[in-house]
PDB file of C-alpha atoms in Angstrom:
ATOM      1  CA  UNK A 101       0.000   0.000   0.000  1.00  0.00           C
ATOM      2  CA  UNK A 102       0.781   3.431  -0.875  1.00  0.00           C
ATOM      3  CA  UNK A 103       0.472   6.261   2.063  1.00  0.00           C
ATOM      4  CA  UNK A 104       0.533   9.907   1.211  1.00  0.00           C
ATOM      5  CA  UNK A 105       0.235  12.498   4.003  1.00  0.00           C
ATOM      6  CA  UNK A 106       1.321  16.297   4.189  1.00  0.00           C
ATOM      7  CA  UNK A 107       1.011  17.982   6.955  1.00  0.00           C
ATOM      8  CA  UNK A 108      -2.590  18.841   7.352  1.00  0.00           C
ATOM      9  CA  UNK A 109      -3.725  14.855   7.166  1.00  0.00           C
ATOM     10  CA  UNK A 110      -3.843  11.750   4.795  1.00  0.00           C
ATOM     11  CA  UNK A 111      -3.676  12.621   1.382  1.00  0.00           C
ATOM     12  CA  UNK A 112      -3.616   9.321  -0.379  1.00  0.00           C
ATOM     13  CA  UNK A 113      -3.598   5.837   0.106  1.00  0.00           C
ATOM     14  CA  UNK A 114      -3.293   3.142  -3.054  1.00  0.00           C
ATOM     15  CA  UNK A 115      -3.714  -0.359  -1.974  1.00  0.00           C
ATOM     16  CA  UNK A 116      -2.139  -2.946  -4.969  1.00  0.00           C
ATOM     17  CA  UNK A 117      -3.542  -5.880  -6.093  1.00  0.00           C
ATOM     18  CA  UNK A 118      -2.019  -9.287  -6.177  1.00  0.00           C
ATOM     19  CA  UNK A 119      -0.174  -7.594  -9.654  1.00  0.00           C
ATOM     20  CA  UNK A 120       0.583  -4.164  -8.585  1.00  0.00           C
ATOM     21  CA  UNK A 121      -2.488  -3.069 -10.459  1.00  0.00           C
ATOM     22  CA  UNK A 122      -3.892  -0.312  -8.056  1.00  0.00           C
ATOM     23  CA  UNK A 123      -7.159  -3.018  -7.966  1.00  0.00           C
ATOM     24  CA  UNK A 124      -7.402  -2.661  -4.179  1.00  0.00           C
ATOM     25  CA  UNK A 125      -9.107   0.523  -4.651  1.00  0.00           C
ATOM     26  CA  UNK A 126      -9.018   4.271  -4.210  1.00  0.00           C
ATOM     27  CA  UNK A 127      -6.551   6.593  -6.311  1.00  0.00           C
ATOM     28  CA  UNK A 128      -4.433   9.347  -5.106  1.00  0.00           C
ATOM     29  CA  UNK A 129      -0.871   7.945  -5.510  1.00  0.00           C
ATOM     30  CA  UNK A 130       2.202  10.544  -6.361  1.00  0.00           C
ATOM     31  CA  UNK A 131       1.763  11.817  -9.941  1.00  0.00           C
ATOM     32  CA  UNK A 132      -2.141  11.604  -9.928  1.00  0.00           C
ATOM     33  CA  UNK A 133      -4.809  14.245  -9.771  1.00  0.00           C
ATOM     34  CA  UNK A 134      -5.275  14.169  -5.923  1.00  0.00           C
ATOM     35  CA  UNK A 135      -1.467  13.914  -5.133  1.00  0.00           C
ATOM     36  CA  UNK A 136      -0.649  17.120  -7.549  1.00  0.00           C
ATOM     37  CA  UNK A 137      -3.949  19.024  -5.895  1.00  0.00           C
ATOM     38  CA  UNK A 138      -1.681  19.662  -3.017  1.00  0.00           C
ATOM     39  CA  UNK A 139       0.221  22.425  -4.872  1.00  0.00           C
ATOM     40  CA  UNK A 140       3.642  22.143  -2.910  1.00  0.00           C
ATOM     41  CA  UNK A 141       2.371  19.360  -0.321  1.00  0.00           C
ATOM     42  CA  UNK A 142       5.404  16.987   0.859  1.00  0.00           C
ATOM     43  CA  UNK A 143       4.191  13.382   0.308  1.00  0.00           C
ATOM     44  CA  UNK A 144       6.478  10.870   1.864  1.00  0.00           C
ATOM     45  CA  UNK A 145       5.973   7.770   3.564  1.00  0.00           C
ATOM     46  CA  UNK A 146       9.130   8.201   5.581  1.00  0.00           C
ATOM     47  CA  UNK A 147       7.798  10.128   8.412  1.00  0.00           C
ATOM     48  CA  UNK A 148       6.150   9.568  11.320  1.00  0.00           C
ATOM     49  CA  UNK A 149       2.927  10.234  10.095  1.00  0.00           C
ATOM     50  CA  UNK A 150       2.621   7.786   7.663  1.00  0.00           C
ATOM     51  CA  UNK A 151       3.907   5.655  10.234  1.00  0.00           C
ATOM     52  CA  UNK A 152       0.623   6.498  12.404  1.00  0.00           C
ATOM     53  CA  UNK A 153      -1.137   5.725   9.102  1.00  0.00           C
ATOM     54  CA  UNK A 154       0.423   2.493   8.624  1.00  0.00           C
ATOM     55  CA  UNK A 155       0.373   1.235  12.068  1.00  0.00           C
ATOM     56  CA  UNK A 156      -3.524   2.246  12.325  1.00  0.00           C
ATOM     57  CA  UNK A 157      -4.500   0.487   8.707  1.00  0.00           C
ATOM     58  CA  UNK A 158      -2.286  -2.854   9.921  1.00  0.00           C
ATOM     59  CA  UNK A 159      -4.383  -2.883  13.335  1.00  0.00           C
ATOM     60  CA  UNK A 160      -7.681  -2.481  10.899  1.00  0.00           C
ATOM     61  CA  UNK A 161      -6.201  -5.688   8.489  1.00  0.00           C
ATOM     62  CA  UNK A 162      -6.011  -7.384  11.975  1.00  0.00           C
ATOM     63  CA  UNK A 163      -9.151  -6.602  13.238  1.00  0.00           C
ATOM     64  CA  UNK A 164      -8.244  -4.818  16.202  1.00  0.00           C
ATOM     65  CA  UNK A 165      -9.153  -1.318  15.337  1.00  0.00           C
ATOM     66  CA  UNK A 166     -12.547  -0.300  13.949  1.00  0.00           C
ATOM     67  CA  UNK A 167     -12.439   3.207  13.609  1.00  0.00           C
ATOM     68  CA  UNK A 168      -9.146   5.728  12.281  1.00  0.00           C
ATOM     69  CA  UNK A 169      -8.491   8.728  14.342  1.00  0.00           C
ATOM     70  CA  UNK A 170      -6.021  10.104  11.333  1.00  0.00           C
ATOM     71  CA  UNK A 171      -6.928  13.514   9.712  1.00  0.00           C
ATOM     72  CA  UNK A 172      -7.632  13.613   6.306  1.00  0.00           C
ATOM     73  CA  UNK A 173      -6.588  16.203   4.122  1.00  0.00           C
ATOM     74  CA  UNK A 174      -9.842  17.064   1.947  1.00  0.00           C
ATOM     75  CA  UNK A 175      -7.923  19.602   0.027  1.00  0.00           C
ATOM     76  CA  UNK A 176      -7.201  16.732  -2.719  1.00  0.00           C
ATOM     77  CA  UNK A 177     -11.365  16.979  -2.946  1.00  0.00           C
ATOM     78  CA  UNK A 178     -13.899  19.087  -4.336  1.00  0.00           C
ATOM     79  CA  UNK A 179     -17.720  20.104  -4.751  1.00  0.00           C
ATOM     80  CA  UNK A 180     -19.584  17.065  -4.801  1.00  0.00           C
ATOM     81  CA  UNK A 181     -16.932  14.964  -4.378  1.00  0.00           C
ATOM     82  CA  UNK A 182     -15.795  16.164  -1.161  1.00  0.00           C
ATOM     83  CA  UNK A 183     -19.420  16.602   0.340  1.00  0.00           C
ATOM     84  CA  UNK A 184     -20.026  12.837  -0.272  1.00  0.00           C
ATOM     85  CA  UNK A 185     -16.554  11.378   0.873  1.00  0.00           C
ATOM     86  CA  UNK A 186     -17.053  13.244   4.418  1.00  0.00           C
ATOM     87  CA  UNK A 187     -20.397  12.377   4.979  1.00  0.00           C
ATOM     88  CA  UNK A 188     -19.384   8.480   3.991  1.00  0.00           C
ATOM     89  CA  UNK A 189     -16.399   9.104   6.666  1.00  0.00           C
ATOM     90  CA  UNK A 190     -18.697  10.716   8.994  1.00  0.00           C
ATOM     91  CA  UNK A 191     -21.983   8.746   9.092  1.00  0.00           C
ATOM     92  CA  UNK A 192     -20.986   5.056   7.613  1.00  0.00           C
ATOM     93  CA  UNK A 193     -19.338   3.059  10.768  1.00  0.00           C
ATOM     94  CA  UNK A 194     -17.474  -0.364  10.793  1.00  0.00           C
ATOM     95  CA  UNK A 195     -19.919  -3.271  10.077  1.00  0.00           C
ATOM     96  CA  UNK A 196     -22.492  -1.063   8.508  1.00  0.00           C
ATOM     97  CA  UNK A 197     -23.338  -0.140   4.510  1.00  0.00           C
ATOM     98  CA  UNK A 198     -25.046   2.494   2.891  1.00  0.00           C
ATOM     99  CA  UNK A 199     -26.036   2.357  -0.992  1.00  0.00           C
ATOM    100  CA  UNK A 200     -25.085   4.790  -3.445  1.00  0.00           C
ATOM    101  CA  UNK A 201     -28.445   6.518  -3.546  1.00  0.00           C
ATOM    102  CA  UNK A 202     -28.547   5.976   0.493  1.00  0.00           C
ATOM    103  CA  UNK A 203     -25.169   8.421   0.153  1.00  0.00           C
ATOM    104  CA  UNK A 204     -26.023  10.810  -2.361  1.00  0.00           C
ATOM    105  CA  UNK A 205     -29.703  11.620  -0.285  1.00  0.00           C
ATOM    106  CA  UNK A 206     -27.755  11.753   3.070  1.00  0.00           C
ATOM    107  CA  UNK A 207     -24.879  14.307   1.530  1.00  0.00           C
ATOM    108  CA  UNK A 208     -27.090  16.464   0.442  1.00  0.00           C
ATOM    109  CA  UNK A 209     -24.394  17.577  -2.384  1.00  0.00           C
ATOM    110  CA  UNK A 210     -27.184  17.211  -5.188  1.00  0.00           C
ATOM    111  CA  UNK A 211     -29.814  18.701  -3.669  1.00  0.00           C
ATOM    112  CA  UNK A 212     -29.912  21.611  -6.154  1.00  0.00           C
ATOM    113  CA  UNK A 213     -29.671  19.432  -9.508  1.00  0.00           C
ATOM    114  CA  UNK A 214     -32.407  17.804 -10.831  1.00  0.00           C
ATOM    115  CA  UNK A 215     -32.243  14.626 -11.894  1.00  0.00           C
ATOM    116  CA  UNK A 216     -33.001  10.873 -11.183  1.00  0.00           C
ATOM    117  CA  UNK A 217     -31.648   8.967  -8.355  1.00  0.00           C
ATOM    118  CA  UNK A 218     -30.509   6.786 -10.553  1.00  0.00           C
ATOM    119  CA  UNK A 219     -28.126   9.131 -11.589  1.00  0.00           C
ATOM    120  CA  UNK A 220     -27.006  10.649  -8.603  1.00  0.00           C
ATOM    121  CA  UNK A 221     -26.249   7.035  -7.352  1.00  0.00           C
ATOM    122  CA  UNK A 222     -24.106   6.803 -10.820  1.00  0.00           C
ATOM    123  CA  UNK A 223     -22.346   9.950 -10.074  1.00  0.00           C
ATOM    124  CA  UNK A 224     -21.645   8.508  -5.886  1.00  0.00           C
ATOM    125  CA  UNK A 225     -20.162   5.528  -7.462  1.00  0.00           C
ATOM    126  CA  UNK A 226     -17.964   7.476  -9.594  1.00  0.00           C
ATOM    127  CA  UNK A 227     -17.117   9.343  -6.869  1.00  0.00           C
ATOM    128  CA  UNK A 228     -16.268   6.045  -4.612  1.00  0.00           C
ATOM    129  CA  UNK A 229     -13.947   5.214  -7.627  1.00  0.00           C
ATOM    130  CA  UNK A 230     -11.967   8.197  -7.656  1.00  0.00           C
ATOM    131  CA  UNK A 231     -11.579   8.566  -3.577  1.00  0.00           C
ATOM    132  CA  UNK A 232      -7.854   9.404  -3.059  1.00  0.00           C
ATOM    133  CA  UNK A 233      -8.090   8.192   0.610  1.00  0.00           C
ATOM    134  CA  UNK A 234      -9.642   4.427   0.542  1.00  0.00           C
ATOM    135  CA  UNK A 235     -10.317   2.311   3.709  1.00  0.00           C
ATOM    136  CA  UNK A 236      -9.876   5.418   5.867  1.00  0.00           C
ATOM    137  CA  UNK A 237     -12.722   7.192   4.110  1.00  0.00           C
ATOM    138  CA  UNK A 238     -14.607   3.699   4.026  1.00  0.00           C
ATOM    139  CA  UNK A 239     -15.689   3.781   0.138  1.00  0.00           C
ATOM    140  CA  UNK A 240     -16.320  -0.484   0.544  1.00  0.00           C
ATOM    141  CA  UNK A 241     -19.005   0.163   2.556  1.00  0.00           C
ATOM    142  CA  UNK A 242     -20.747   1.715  -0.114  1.00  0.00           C
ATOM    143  CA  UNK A 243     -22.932  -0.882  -1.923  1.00  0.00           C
ATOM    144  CA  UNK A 244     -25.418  -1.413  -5.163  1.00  0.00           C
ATOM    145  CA  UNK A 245     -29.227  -1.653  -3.894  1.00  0.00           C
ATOM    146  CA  UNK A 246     -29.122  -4.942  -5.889  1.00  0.00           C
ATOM    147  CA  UNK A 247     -25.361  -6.407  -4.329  1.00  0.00           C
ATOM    148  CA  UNK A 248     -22.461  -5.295  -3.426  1.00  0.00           C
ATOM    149  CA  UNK A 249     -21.144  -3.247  -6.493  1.00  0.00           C
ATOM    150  CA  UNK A 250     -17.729  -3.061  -7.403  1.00  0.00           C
ATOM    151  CA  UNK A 251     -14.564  -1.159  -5.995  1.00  0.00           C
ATOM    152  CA  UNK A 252     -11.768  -0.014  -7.463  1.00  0.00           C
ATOM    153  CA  UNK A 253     -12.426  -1.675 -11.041  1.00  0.00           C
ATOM    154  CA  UNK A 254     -11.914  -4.904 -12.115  1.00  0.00           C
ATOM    155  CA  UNK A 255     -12.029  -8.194 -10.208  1.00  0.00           C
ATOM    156  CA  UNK A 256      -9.362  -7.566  -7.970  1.00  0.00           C
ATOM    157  CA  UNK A 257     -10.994  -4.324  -6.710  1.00  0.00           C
ATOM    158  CA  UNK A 258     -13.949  -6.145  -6.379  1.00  0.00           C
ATOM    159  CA  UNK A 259     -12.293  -9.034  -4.218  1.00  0.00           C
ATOM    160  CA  UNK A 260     -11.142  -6.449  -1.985  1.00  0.00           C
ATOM    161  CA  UNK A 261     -14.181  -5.222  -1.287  1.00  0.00           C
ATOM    162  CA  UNK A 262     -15.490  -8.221  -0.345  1.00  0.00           C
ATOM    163  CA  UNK A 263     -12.573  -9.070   1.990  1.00  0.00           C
ATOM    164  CA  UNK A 264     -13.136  -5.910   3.584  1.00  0.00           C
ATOM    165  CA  UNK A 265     -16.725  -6.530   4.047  1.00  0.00           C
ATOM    166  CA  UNK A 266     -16.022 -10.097   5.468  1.00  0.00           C
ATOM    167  CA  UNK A 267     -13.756  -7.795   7.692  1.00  0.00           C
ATOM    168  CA  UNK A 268     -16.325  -5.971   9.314  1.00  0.00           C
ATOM    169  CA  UNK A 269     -18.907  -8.570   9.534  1.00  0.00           C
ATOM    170  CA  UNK A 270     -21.210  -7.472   6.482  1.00  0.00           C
ATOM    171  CA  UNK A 271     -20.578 -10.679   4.530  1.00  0.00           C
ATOM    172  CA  UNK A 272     -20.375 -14.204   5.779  1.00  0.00           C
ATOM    173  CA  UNK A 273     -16.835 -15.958   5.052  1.00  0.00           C
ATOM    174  CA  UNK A 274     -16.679 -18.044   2.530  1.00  0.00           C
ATOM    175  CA  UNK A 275     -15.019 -21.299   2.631  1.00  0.00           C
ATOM    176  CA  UNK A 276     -11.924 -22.030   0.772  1.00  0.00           C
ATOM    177  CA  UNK A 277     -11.731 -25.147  -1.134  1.00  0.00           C
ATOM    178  CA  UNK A 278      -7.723 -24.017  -3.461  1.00  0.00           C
TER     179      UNK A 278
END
């Protein structure tokens, strides 16, 4: 995993597939849109707070932490965008889901644009797609009304997800046969 921070919060975090494809979810990594929003932010993951960042994400993996106390820096978001990612981080807790319509009602950031809710769940899951901060700001725990949805495109964004939602409790294990 990837960790940018600067000095006003987390910034970034990329988590790699099994191939180093980014499939884990969220975006943000040096040389991307959110990383060069920070106009003259210092991203490093040698410092001590990534180190907070890393040591809080490996006690999540674990399954001994359920909540982050780590500041975000929202300056890599925007608009809709941001209004949506902090109500997610702000109303969705560990174990619990929301669906895309669910988020885009409860963040109020399209209350002035007409349109279906169809839509505006489109545009949420767009949203969870581009987060720059995954797992911290918990886009898994954003689902489809019909499923689960995907995360991070492709299938190993999507088999994230689902480990992450066998994490918390929201999806039964499933036995492994390999």
């Amino acid at each position: 995993m990837r960790i940018g921070v600067t000095d006003q919060g987390v910034v970034s975090t990329v988590a790699f597939g099994p191939d180093g494809d980014g499939g884990g979810g969220g975006g943000g990594g040096e040389g991307t849109p959110a990383a060069d929003a920070v106009t003259g932010a210092d991203l490093t993951t040698e410092d001590r707070r990534a180190a907070a960042v890393t040591a809080q994400l490996a006690e999540y993996f674990a399954g001994r932490r359920r909540e982050f106390d780590l500041p975000i820096d929202w300056r890599v978001t925007t608009g809709a965008q941001q209004a949506v990612l902090r109500t997610l981080h702000r109303t969705v807790g560990y174990g619990r889901t929301v669906t895309y319509g669910e988020l885009a009602d409860l963040s109020g950031a399209f209350d002035d644009e007409p349109g279906e809710r169809g839509l505006r769940a489109k545009t949420v899951g767009s949203i969870m797609g581009s987060a720059p901060v995954s797992v911290l700001v918990p886009c898994h725990r954003v689902v489809a009304a019909g499923g689960v949805g995907g995360y991070g495109g492709g299938e190993a964004g999507l088999a994230t997800k689902h480990w992450l939602l066998t994490l918390e409790g929201v999806l039964p294990p499933t036995l492994d046969w390999s």
